[in-house]
Amino acid sequence: MLLAVVGTTAANAAEELDMGRSVQTALENSPRMESSRAQIDAAEDGTNAALAEFFPTATATYSYTRNDHPKPDRDQPRSTWSNETQTSTITQYDDDIYTLKFNVTQTLFTGFRLLSSYQKALLNEEKVAASQANEELSLMLAVQESFLNLLKARESVRSAEDSHARLTSQLMVTQAFYDVGLKPRLDVLQAEVNLANAEDTLLQAENSVATTQARLDTLLVLEPGQADYVGELAYVPFTMSLDDCLVEAYQNRPDMVVMRKGVEIASEDVTIAASGLYPQVSASFDWSSTGNDMAVRGQEYDRTEFSEWSFTLSMAWTFDFGRTWYSMRQAEGVERQFRADEANLVQEVTYEVTSMHLKIAEAEERIKVAQKGLEQAKEGYRMAVARYQAQVGTNTDVLDAQDNLTSAESNLTTAMADYLIAVAQMYVAMGRANPSLISNYDAPLPELEPVEVEEEAAVEDPNELSLSIQ
């Protein structure tokens, strides 16, 4: 019984997933990717079908015809016999007719339609592959953003828990001072109100964690509690220049590849539409055999010349009063449209990459400012607690310092999460897959200016809070 319980517990243990493994799990399980893979298979079959158009077609036909009554065979000559006194004519009849035919037809020239159709199929295969890569990047970014938001929510919970602990400690100190008559009842009430607000903030932060984790489970197609997401907000340096980012985006972005292939496909459509302006040339070989039994070996009165073959070389040139011409003009208009869309996409990509590069720089500066502000908030809180315990400060000073410290922690967490999300978005904007975004835990943090601290502020506080970013 004990072994069964242990086995069940091990089977139900949540699997630890970091960001990279979360992305890989989503790519393996997501129905979106299954749809993309099905499109690739369909595109490959379309290419093979277009290639088959170059080869001859063979047709075999076996037929049986039953006439309502015997009829003269007009294709066969009548045979006669005579004697000295009488002449008689024997007419051949067909009653049951069996026919076996074989036909082989080879297209020789179609106005470049077959060649363009095959090239179009190849381009469509490449276009579908690029679309799948674009879908992978889109899903990857969605997982990374949710993962980073989960880490951010967890940091918010930790900060809220520490804030609640600090306010609980301050309420105990204030209550003790009030009990001995050193502080007014108002200080106790203020501490209780702030503690209640902290409890409300903590509840909201915990709900945010649960909601974000549920979204991540949905993206990975996992049951609730099936995965244990592990990681921390770690600084990842991004050193690429804007010009390098733009060059890589122009070359590697899947949607840029999709648009380029769309332009090339539109060009092939012009050739296909214009193929009707050219003559259509084909050759065919036919063989047939007939008979009045299933063996198709001739008829009762004619056991020879029951089979025949023929070879035909034909050319057809159709005049359709401008239908083909205007279809070609229509295809040319579609091609111009695709080229204009491609130029517009280049502009949009330029803006997106530029804005992401600026956002990364902004978030990096915000991290520096937030770290400096957090150090100052810590010292301010220690000073306020020390002054209050020494009876030279007020309860309001402590509560304000506590609010400042909580805000500083939140600012640093938000700045770090925004920076990492911006880096993830930049990689996707460049068309580069980087599943394990948080991988360099040894990267140095941005240089910070030293914070000057007054000597009287160096008071130890057991409720000190620090945000660890490695």
Short mmCIF file of C-alpha atoms in Angstrom, two decimals:
data_model
loop_
_atom_site.label_atom_id
_atom_site.label_comp_id
_atom_site.label_asym_id
_atom_site.label_seq_id
_atom_site.Cartn_x
_atom_site.Cartn_y
_atom_site.Cartn_z
CA MET A 1 0.00 0.00 0.00
CA LEU A 2 2.85 2.35 0.82
CA LEU A 3 4.50 1.62 -2.53
CA ALA A 4 1.28 2.46 -4.35
CA VAL A 5 0.99 5.79 -2.56
CA VAL A 6 4.59 6.69 -3.30
CA GLY A 7 4.17 5.71 -6.94
CA THR A 8 1.05 7.85 -7.29
CA THR A 9 2.75 10.83 -5.67
CA ALA A 10 5.74 10.58 -8.02
CA ALA A 11 3.50 10.29 -11.07
CA ASN A 12 1.53 13.39 -10.08
CA ALA A 13 4.62 15.47 -9.29
CA ALA A 14 4.69 18.67 -11.31
CA GLU A 15 7.42 18.89 -13.93
CA GLU A 16 9.83 21.79 -13.52
CA LEU A 17 9.91 24.00 -16.61
CA ASP A 18 12.15 26.97 -17.21
CA MET A 19 11.47 29.44 -20.00
CA GLY A 20 13.27 27.46 -22.70
CA ARG A 21 11.51 24.19 -21.88
CA SER A 22 8.19 26.01 -21.62
CA VAL A 23 8.62 27.34 -25.15
CA GLN A 24 9.59 23.88 -26.43
CA THR A 25 6.57 22.31 -24.75
CA ALA A 26 4.25 24.88 -26.30
CA LEU A 27 5.71 24.29 -29.76
CA GLU A 28 5.19 20.54 -29.36
CA ASN A 29 1.67 20.63 -27.93
CA SER A 30 -0.02 23.67 -29.43
CA PRO A 31 -2.81 23.02 -31.97
CA ARG A 32 -1.59 26.15 -33.75
CA MET A 33 1.63 24.39 -34.67
CA GLU A 34 -0.20 21.22 -35.68
CA SER A 35 -2.20 23.35 -38.11
CA SER A 36 1.00 24.82 -39.54
CA ARG A 37 2.53 21.38 -40.00
CA ALA A 38 -0.60 20.24 -41.85
CA GLN A 39 -0.28 23.24 -44.17
CA ILE A 40 3.33 22.29 -44.95
CA ASP A 41 2.28 18.73 -45.83
CA ALA A 42 -0.45 20.10 -48.08
CA ALA A 43 2.00 22.46 -49.81
CA GLU A 44 4.42 19.59 -50.48
CA ASP A 45 1.61 17.54 -52.04
CA GLY A 46 0.70 20.55 -54.18
CA THR A 47 4.28 20.73 -55.46
CA ASN A 48 4.24 17.05 -56.37
CA ALA A 49 0.92 17.50 -58.16
CA ALA A 50 2.33 20.41 -60.18
CA LEU A 51 5.39 18.33 -61.09
CA ALA A 52 3.19 15.49 -62.33
CA GLU A 53 1.70 17.83 -64.95
CA PHE A 54 4.93 17.55 -66.95
CA PHE A 55 4.48 13.82 -67.55
CA PRO A 56 2.16 12.15 -70.07
CA THR A 57 -1.27 10.93 -69.09
CA ALA A 58 -2.41 7.39 -69.93
CA THR A 59 -6.03 6.32 -70.15
CA ALA A 60 -7.44 2.81 -70.53
CA THR A 61 -11.11 2.32 -71.47
CA TYR A 62 -13.08 -0.93 -71.71
CA SER A 63 -16.71 -0.67 -72.79
CA TYR A 64 -19.66 -2.86 -73.69
CA THR A 65 -22.55 -1.84 -75.92
CA ARG A 66 -25.78 -3.79 -76.34
CA ASN A 67 -27.99 -2.76 -79.26
CA ASP A 68 -31.75 -3.17 -79.11
CA HIS A 69 -31.61 -5.28 -82.25
CA PRO A 70 -28.92 -6.29 -84.73
CA LYS A 71 -27.88 -3.51 -87.07
CA PRO A 72 -25.77 -3.54 -90.19
CA ASP A 73 -22.14 -2.70 -89.67
CA ARG A 74 -21.60 0.17 -92.03
CA ASP A 75 -17.88 0.17 -91.47
CA GLN A 76 -17.46 -3.36 -92.88
CA PRO A 77 -17.86 -4.28 -96.60
CA ARG A 78 -20.51 -6.76 -97.62
CA SER A 79 -19.36 -10.13 -98.99
CA THR A 80 -21.20 -11.94 -101.83
CA TRP A 81 -21.27 -15.42 -103.34
CA SER A 82 -22.89 -16.66 -106.56
CA ASN A 83 -23.61 -19.80 -108.54
CA GLU A 84 -24.80 -20.37 -112.03
CA THR A 85 -28.40 -19.47 -111.28
CA GLN A 86 -28.44 -17.30 -108.12
CA THR A 87 -26.54 -14.42 -106.51
CA SER A 88 -26.75 -13.89 -102.72
CA THR A 89 -25.43 -11.10 -100.49
CA ILE A 90 -24.39 -11.73 -96.82
CA THR A 91 -24.64 -8.64 -94.58
CA GLN A 92 -22.47 -8.50 -91.46
CA TYR A 93 -24.22 -7.49 -88.22
CA ASP A 94 -23.06 -6.16 -84.80
CA ASP A 95 -25.21 -7.13 -81.85
CA ASP A 96 -22.94 -7.15 -78.74
CA ILE A 97 -19.95 -4.82 -79.10
CA TYR A 98 -16.93 -4.89 -76.75
CA THR A 99 -14.26 -2.19 -77.09
CA LEU A 100 -10.83 -1.78 -75.48
CA LYS A 101 -8.97 1.53 -75.92
CA PHE A 102 -5.65 2.94 -74.74
CA ASN A 103 -4.66 6.59 -74.99
CA VAL A 104 -1.38 8.35 -74.10
CA THR A 105 -1.29 12.14 -74.29
CA GLN A 106 1.77 14.33 -73.79
CA THR A 107 1.54 18.08 -73.47
CA LEU A 108 4.36 19.73 -75.43
CA PHE A 109 3.78 23.46 -75.00
CA THR A 110 1.22 25.35 -72.89
CA GLY A 111 2.51 28.90 -73.09
CA PHE A 112 4.79 28.31 -70.07
CA ARG A 113 1.77 27.52 -67.89
CA LEU A 114 3.09 24.21 -66.59
CA LEU A 115 6.52 25.61 -65.74
CA SER A 116 5.06 28.63 -63.96
CA SER A 117 2.58 26.47 -62.08
CA TYR A 118 5.40 24.26 -60.82
CA GLN A 119 7.52 27.25 -59.82
CA LYS A 120 4.48 28.74 -58.09
CA ALA A 121 4.00 25.52 -56.12
CA LEU A 122 7.65 25.58 -55.02
CA LEU A 123 7.30 29.21 -53.93
CA ASN A 124 4.12 28.40 -52.07
CA GLU A 125 5.92 25.61 -50.23
CA GLU A 126 8.60 28.08 -49.12
CA LYS A 127 5.92 30.60 -48.21
CA VAL A 128 4.08 28.10 -46.02
CA ALA A 129 7.36 27.13 -44.31
CA ALA A 130 8.03 30.81 -43.58
CA SER A 131 4.48 31.18 -42.26
CA GLN A 132 5.12 28.28 -39.89
CA ALA A 133 8.32 29.94 -38.68
CA ASN A 134 6.37 33.15 -38.12
CA GLU A 135 3.74 31.23 -36.14
CA GLU A 136 6.48 29.64 -34.04
CA LEU A 137 7.94 33.06 -33.22
CA SER A 138 4.50 34.40 -32.35
CA LEU A 139 3.79 31.50 -30.00
CA MET A 140 7.30 31.74 -28.54
CA LEU A 141 6.83 35.42 -27.73
CA ALA A 142 3.43 34.76 -26.15
CA VAL A 143 4.97 32.10 -23.88
CA GLN A 144 7.95 34.29 -23.00
CA GLU A 145 5.76 37.28 -22.15
CA SER A 146 3.48 35.14 -19.98
CA PHE A 147 6.48 33.51 -18.31
CA LEU A 148 8.08 36.87 -17.51
CA ASN A 149 4.75 38.25 -16.28
CA LEU A 150 4.51 35.22 -13.99
CA LEU A 151 7.97 35.94 -12.57
CA LYS A 152 6.98 39.57 -12.16
CA ALA A 153 3.78 38.57 -10.35
CA ARG A 154 5.75 36.29 -8.03
CA GLU A 155 8.13 39.14 -7.21
CA SER A 156 5.10 41.31 -6.50
CA VAL A 157 3.77 38.65 -4.10
CA ARG A 158 7.12 38.47 -2.32
CA SER A 159 7.26 42.25 -2.07
CA ALA A 160 3.69 42.36 -0.77
CA GLU A 161 4.46 39.68 1.82
CA ASP A 162 7.51 41.59 3.05
CA SER A 163 5.51 44.81 3.14
CA HIS A 164 2.85 43.05 5.17
CA ALA A 165 5.53 41.76 7.56
CA ARG A 166 7.02 45.23 7.99
CA LEU A 167 3.62 46.79 8.67
CA THR A 168 2.76 44.01 11.11
CA SER A 169 5.99 44.70 12.98
CA GLN A 170 5.30 48.43 12.98
CA LEU A 171 1.78 47.84 14.33
CA MET A 172 3.21 45.76 17.17
CA VAL A 173 5.70 48.50 18.05
CA THR A 174 3.04 51.20 17.83
CA GLN A 175 0.64 49.17 19.95
CA ALA A 176 3.36 48.67 22.56
CA PHE A 177 4.07 52.40 22.70
CA TYR A 178 0.35 53.11 22.96
CA ASP A 179 -0.08 50.60 25.80
CA VAL A 180 2.50 52.43 27.90
CA GLY A 181 1.11 55.83 26.95
CA LEU A 182 3.96 56.97 24.71
CA LYS A 183 1.93 57.19 21.48
CA PRO A 184 -1.63 58.22 20.72
CA ARG A 185 -4.40 55.86 19.58
CA LEU A 186 -4.28 57.57 16.17
CA ASP A 187 -0.90 55.99 15.43
CA VAL A 188 -2.34 52.53 16.07
CA LEU A 189 -5.31 53.21 13.81
CA GLN A 190 -3.04 54.45 11.03
CA ALA A 191 -0.87 51.33 11.32
CA GLU A 192 -3.96 49.08 11.22
CA VAL A 193 -5.30 50.81 8.09
CA ASN A 194 -1.98 50.46 6.31
CA LEU A 195 -1.80 46.79 7.30
CA ALA A 196 -5.29 46.18 5.91
CA ASN A 197 -4.27 47.85 2.62
CA ALA A 198 -1.20 45.64 2.49
CA GLU A 199 -3.37 42.54 2.95
CA ASP A 200 -5.56 43.68 0.05
CA THR A 201 -2.50 44.24 -2.15
CA LEU A 202 -1.19 40.80 -1.23
CA LEU A 203 -4.48 39.14 -2.21
CA GLN A 204 -4.46 40.89 -5.58
CA ALA A 205 -0.83 39.87 -6.19
CA GLU A 206 -1.58 36.23 -5.37
CA ASN A 207 -4.56 36.24 -7.74
CA SER A 208 -2.35 37.75 -10.45
CA VAL A 209 0.07 34.83 -10.04
CA ALA A 210 -2.75 32.28 -10.36
CA THR A 211 -4.22 34.03 -13.40
CA THR A 212 -0.88 34.36 -15.19
CA GLN A 213 0.01 30.73 -14.48
CA ALA A 214 -3.36 29.63 -15.88
CA ARG A 215 -2.62 31.55 -19.06
CA LEU A 216 0.77 29.87 -19.31
CA ASP A 217 -0.82 26.45 -18.80
CA THR A 218 -3.20 27.25 -21.65
CA LEU A 219 -0.39 28.21 -24.01
CA LEU A 220 1.49 25.00 -23.19
CA VAL A 221 -1.70 22.87 -23.38
CA LEU A 222 -1.14 21.54 -19.85
CA GLU A 223 -3.49 20.76 -17.02
CA PRO A 224 -3.43 23.06 -13.96
CA GLY A 225 -0.64 22.01 -11.62
CA GLN A 226 1.01 19.81 -14.22
CA ALA A 227 4.03 22.14 -14.51
CA ASP A 228 6.13 24.00 -11.97
CA TYR A 229 7.55 27.08 -13.68
CA VAL A 230 10.98 28.00 -12.36
CA GLY A 231 13.09 31.07 -13.05
CA GLU A 232 13.88 34.56 -11.88
CA LEU A 233 14.13 38.03 -13.33
CA ALA A 234 17.75 38.10 -14.46
CA TYR A 235 19.44 40.86 -16.40
CA VAL A 236 20.36 39.81 -19.96
CA PRO A 237 22.59 42.33 -21.76
CA PHE A 238 21.57 43.34 -25.26
CA THR A 239 24.43 44.95 -27.17
CA MET A 240 23.33 44.90 -30.84
CA SER A 241 23.22 48.26 -32.60
CA LEU A 242 20.08 49.48 -34.32
CA ASP A 243 21.62 49.07 -37.78
CA ASP A 244 22.54 45.45 -37.06
CA CYS A 245 19.02 44.78 -35.78
CA LEU A 246 17.46 46.25 -38.92
CA VAL A 247 19.71 44.27 -41.27
CA GLU A 248 18.89 41.01 -39.49
CA ALA A 249 15.18 41.82 -39.47
CA TYR A 250 15.13 42.56 -43.22
CA GLN A 251 16.88 39.28 -43.95
CA ASN A 252 15.41 36.85 -41.42
CA ARG A 253 11.91 37.93 -40.44
CA PRO A 254 9.50 35.19 -41.58
CA ASP A 255 6.79 37.68 -42.51
CA MET A 256 9.28 39.44 -44.78
CA VAL A 257 10.01 36.09 -46.42
CA VAL A 258 6.29 35.42 -46.76
CA MET A 259 5.78 38.78 -48.45
CA ARG A 260 8.70 38.26 -50.84
CA LYS A 261 7.37 34.84 -51.80
CA GLY A 262 3.94 36.38 -52.30
CA VAL A 263 5.41 38.84 -54.80
CA GLU A 264 7.16 36.02 -56.67
CA ILE A 265 3.97 33.95 -56.72
CA ALA A 266 2.05 36.91 -58.10
CA SER A 267 4.66 37.17 -60.87
CA GLU A 268 4.14 33.52 -61.74
CA ASP A 269 0.39 34.11 -61.83
CA VAL A 270 0.96 36.74 -64.52
CA THR A 271 2.78 34.16 -66.65
CA ILE A 272 0.04 31.60 -66.06
CA ALA A 273 -2.66 34.08 -67.05
CA ALA A 274 -0.73 35.02 -70.22
CA SER A 275 -0.31 31.38 -71.28
CA GLY A 276 -3.63 31.54 -73.14
CA LEU A 277 -2.10 34.01 -75.59
CA TYR A 278 0.15 31.25 -76.95
CA PRO A 279 -0.73 28.15 -79.00
CA GLN A 280 -1.25 24.93 -77.10
CA VAL A 281 0.67 21.97 -78.57
CA SER A 282 0.15 18.32 -77.61
CA ALA A 283 0.72 14.81 -78.98
CA SER A 284 -1.36 11.70 -78.44
CA PHE A 285 -1.19 7.99 -79.26
CA ASP A 286 -4.37 5.88 -79.47
CA TRP A 287 -4.87 2.12 -79.78
CA SER A 288 -8.22 0.33 -79.84
CA SER A 289 -9.63 -3.14 -80.38
CA THR A 290 -13.25 -4.26 -80.86
CA GLY A 291 -15.14 -7.51 -80.97
CA ASN A 292 -18.46 -9.17 -80.29
CA ASP A 293 -17.12 -11.01 -77.24
CA MET A 294 -15.15 -10.04 -74.12
CA ALA A 295 -11.88 -11.02 -75.75
CA VAL A 296 -12.32 -8.13 -78.26
CA ARG A 297 -10.80 -10.33 -80.97
CA GLY A 298 -13.00 -9.31 -83.85
CA GLN A 299 -16.45 -10.41 -85.01
CA GLU A 300 -17.98 -13.58 -86.37
CA TYR A 301 -17.64 -12.53 -90.02
CA ASP A 302 -14.40 -10.59 -89.65
CA ARG A 303 -11.51 -11.93 -87.57
CA THR A 304 -8.94 -9.54 -89.03
CA GLU A 305 -8.50 -5.79 -88.84
CA PHE A 306 -10.23 -5.69 -85.44
CA SER A 307 -7.55 -3.38 -83.87
CA GLU A 308 -5.98 -0.11 -84.91
CA TRP A 309 -3.62 2.60 -83.67
CA SER A 310 -3.07 6.25 -84.48
CA PHE A 311 -0.67 9.09 -83.59
CA THR A 312 -1.87 12.71 -83.49
CA LEU A 313 0.09 15.93 -83.20
CA SER A 314 -2.18 18.91 -82.60
CA MET A 315 -1.90 22.65 -82.04
CA ALA A 316 -4.77 24.81 -80.82
CA TRP A 317 -4.73 28.60 -80.70
CA THR A 318 -7.79 30.15 -79.09
CA PHE A 319 -9.14 33.65 -79.58
CA ASP A 320 -11.47 34.64 -76.72
CA PHE A 321 -12.21 38.31 -77.43
CA GLY A 322 -9.78 39.68 -74.79
CA ARG A 323 -10.67 37.44 -71.84
CA THR A 324 -7.12 36.12 -71.54
CA TRP A 325 -5.61 39.56 -72.08
CA TYR A 326 -7.63 41.16 -69.31
CA SER A 327 -6.99 38.23 -66.98
CA MET A 328 -3.28 38.86 -67.50
CA ARG A 329 -3.76 42.56 -66.77
CA GLN A 330 -5.63 41.65 -63.60
CA ALA A 331 -2.78 39.42 -62.47
CA GLU A 332 -0.33 42.25 -63.13
CA GLY A 333 -2.41 44.51 -60.91
CA VAL A 334 -2.28 41.95 -58.12
CA GLU A 335 1.50 41.77 -58.51
CA ARG A 336 1.79 45.55 -58.16
CA GLN A 337 -0.37 45.35 -55.05
CA PHE A 338 1.94 42.77 -53.48
CA ARG A 339 4.99 44.88 -54.27
CA ALA A 340 3.38 47.90 -52.60
CA ASP A 341 2.48 45.77 -49.57
CA GLU A 342 6.09 44.59 -49.38
CA ALA A 343 7.36 48.19 -49.37
CA ASN A 344 4.86 49.05 -46.63
CA LEU A 345 5.95 46.05 -44.57
CA VAL A 346 9.56 47.23 -44.76
CA GLN A 347 8.50 50.55 -43.27
CA GLU A 348 6.52 48.84 -40.51
CA VAL A 349 9.43 46.54 -39.68
CA THR A 350 11.76 49.52 -39.52
CA TYR A 351 9.46 51.25 -37.04
CA GLU A 352 8.93 48.12 -34.95
CA VAL A 353 12.63 47.34 -34.60
CA THR A 354 13.49 50.97 -33.91
CA SER A 355 10.80 51.29 -31.24
CA MET A 356 11.92 48.03 -29.59
CA HIS A 357 15.54 49.22 -29.55
CA LEU A 358 14.48 52.47 -27.89
CA LYS A 359 12.32 50.57 -25.42
CA ILE A 360 15.25 48.38 -24.41
CA ALA A 361 17.43 51.44 -23.83
CA GLU A 362 14.67 53.08 -21.82
CA ALA A 363 14.09 50.00 -19.64
CA GLU A 364 17.81 49.62 -19.02
CA GLU A 365 18.02 53.19 -17.73
CA ARG A 366 14.91 52.58 -15.63
CA ILE A 367 16.66 49.63 -14.00
CA LYS A 368 19.56 51.88 -12.99
CA VAL A 369 17.22 54.52 -11.60
CA ALA A 370 15.07 51.92 -9.80
CA GLN A 371 18.09 50.26 -8.20
CA LYS A 372 19.31 53.61 -6.93
CA GLY A 373 15.84 54.46 -5.68
CA LEU A 374 15.56 51.09 -3.90
CA GLU A 375 18.83 51.62 -2.04
CA GLN A 376 17.68 55.06 -0.94
CA ALA A 377 14.26 53.72 0.08
CA LYS A 378 15.89 51.03 2.21
CA GLU A 379 18.01 53.57 4.01
CA GLY A 380 15.05 55.89 4.42
CA TYR A 381 13.00 53.13 5.97
CA ARG A 382 15.78 52.15 8.37
CA MET A 383 16.20 55.77 9.38
CA ALA A 384 12.47 56.22 9.96
CA VAL A 385 12.23 53.05 12.09
CA ALA A 386 15.27 54.04 14.13
CA ARG A 387 13.97 57.57 14.72
CA TYR A 388 10.53 56.26 15.72
CA GLN A 389 11.98 53.76 18.16
CA ALA A 390 14.15 56.55 19.58
CA GLN A 391 11.02 58.68 20.08
CA VAL A 392 12.28 61.43 17.74
CA GLY A 393 10.23 60.40 14.69
CA THR A 394 6.55 59.91 13.98
CA ASN A 395 4.52 56.90 12.95
CA THR A 396 3.61 58.74 9.75
CA ASP A 397 7.30 58.93 8.86
CA VAL A 398 7.62 55.14 9.19
CA LEU A 399 4.48 54.45 7.17
CA ASP A 400 5.55 56.84 4.43
CA ALA A 401 9.02 55.27 4.32
CA GLN A 402 7.41 51.83 4.11
CA ASP A 403 5.24 52.96 1.18
CA ASN A 404 8.30 54.39 -0.55
CA LEU A 405 10.19 51.13 -0.08
CA THR A 406 7.32 49.07 -1.48
CA SER A 407 7.01 51.41 -4.46
CA ALA A 408 10.77 51.24 -5.08
CA GLU A 409 10.65 47.44 -5.09
CA SER A 410 7.72 47.50 -7.47
CA ASN A 411 9.51 49.95 -9.76
CA LEU A 412 12.59 47.75 -9.97
CA THR A 413 10.55 44.61 -10.60
CA THR A 414 8.51 46.35 -13.30
CA ALA A 415 11.60 47.85 -14.94
CA MET A 416 13.36 44.47 -15.02
CA ALA A 417 10.30 42.68 -16.41
CA ASP A 418 9.74 45.40 -19.02
CA TYR A 419 13.38 45.18 -20.07
CA LEU A 420 13.29 41.41 -20.52
CA ILE A 421 9.97 41.55 -22.38
CA ALA A 422 11.42 44.23 -24.65
CA VAL A 423 14.46 42.03 -25.34
CA ALA A 424 12.16 39.09 -26.17
CA GLN A 425 10.12 41.29 -28.48
CA MET A 426 13.29 42.54 -30.16
CA TYR A 427 14.48 39.02 -30.95
CA VAL A 428 11.10 38.21 -32.46
CA ALA A 429 11.11 41.51 -34.36
CA MET A 430 14.45 40.45 -35.87
CA GLY A 431 13.10 37.00 -36.73
CA ARG A 432 15.51 35.23 -34.39
CA ALA A 433 14.35 32.37 -32.17
CA ASN A 434 15.71 32.66 -28.63
CA PRO A 435 13.60 30.36 -26.40
CA SER A 436 15.84 30.49 -23.31
CA LEU A 437 15.88 34.24 -23.01
CA ILE A 438 17.00 34.20 -19.39
CA SER A 439 20.13 32.12 -19.80
CA ASN A 440 23.06 34.32 -18.78
CA TYR A 441 22.84 34.55 -15.00
CA ASP A 442 26.42 35.76 -14.71
CA ALA A 443 25.86 38.92 -16.74
CA PRO A 444 26.81 42.07 -14.84
CA LEU A 445 24.18 44.60 -13.94
CA PRO A 446 24.38 48.12 -15.33
CA GLU A 447 26.86 50.36 -13.55
CA LEU A 448 25.28 52.27 -10.68
CA GLU A 449 26.32 55.46 -9.03
CA PRO A 450 27.24 55.03 -5.34
CA VAL A 451 24.55 56.02 -2.86
CA GLU A 452 25.62 58.28 -0.06
CA VAL A 453 24.14 57.23 3.30
CA GLU A 454 24.17 59.23 6.50
CA GLU A 455 25.85 57.56 9.44
CA GLU A 456 22.80 57.75 11.69
CA ALA A 457 20.82 55.71 9.16
CA ALA A 458 22.93 52.59 9.69
CA VAL A 459 20.36 50.86 11.94
CA GLU A 460 19.81 47.12 11.67
CA ASP A 461 16.24 46.14 10.98
CA PRO A 462 15.16 42.49 10.98
CA ASN A 463 12.44 43.27 8.42
CA GLU A 464 14.83 44.60 5.80
CA LEU A 465 13.78 43.67 2.27
CA SER A 466 16.02 43.40 -0.76
CA LEU A 467 15.27 42.44 -4.36
CA SER A 468 17.80 39.90 -5.55
CA ILE A 469 18.60 40.15 -9.26
CA GLN A 470 21.47 37.99 -10.33
#
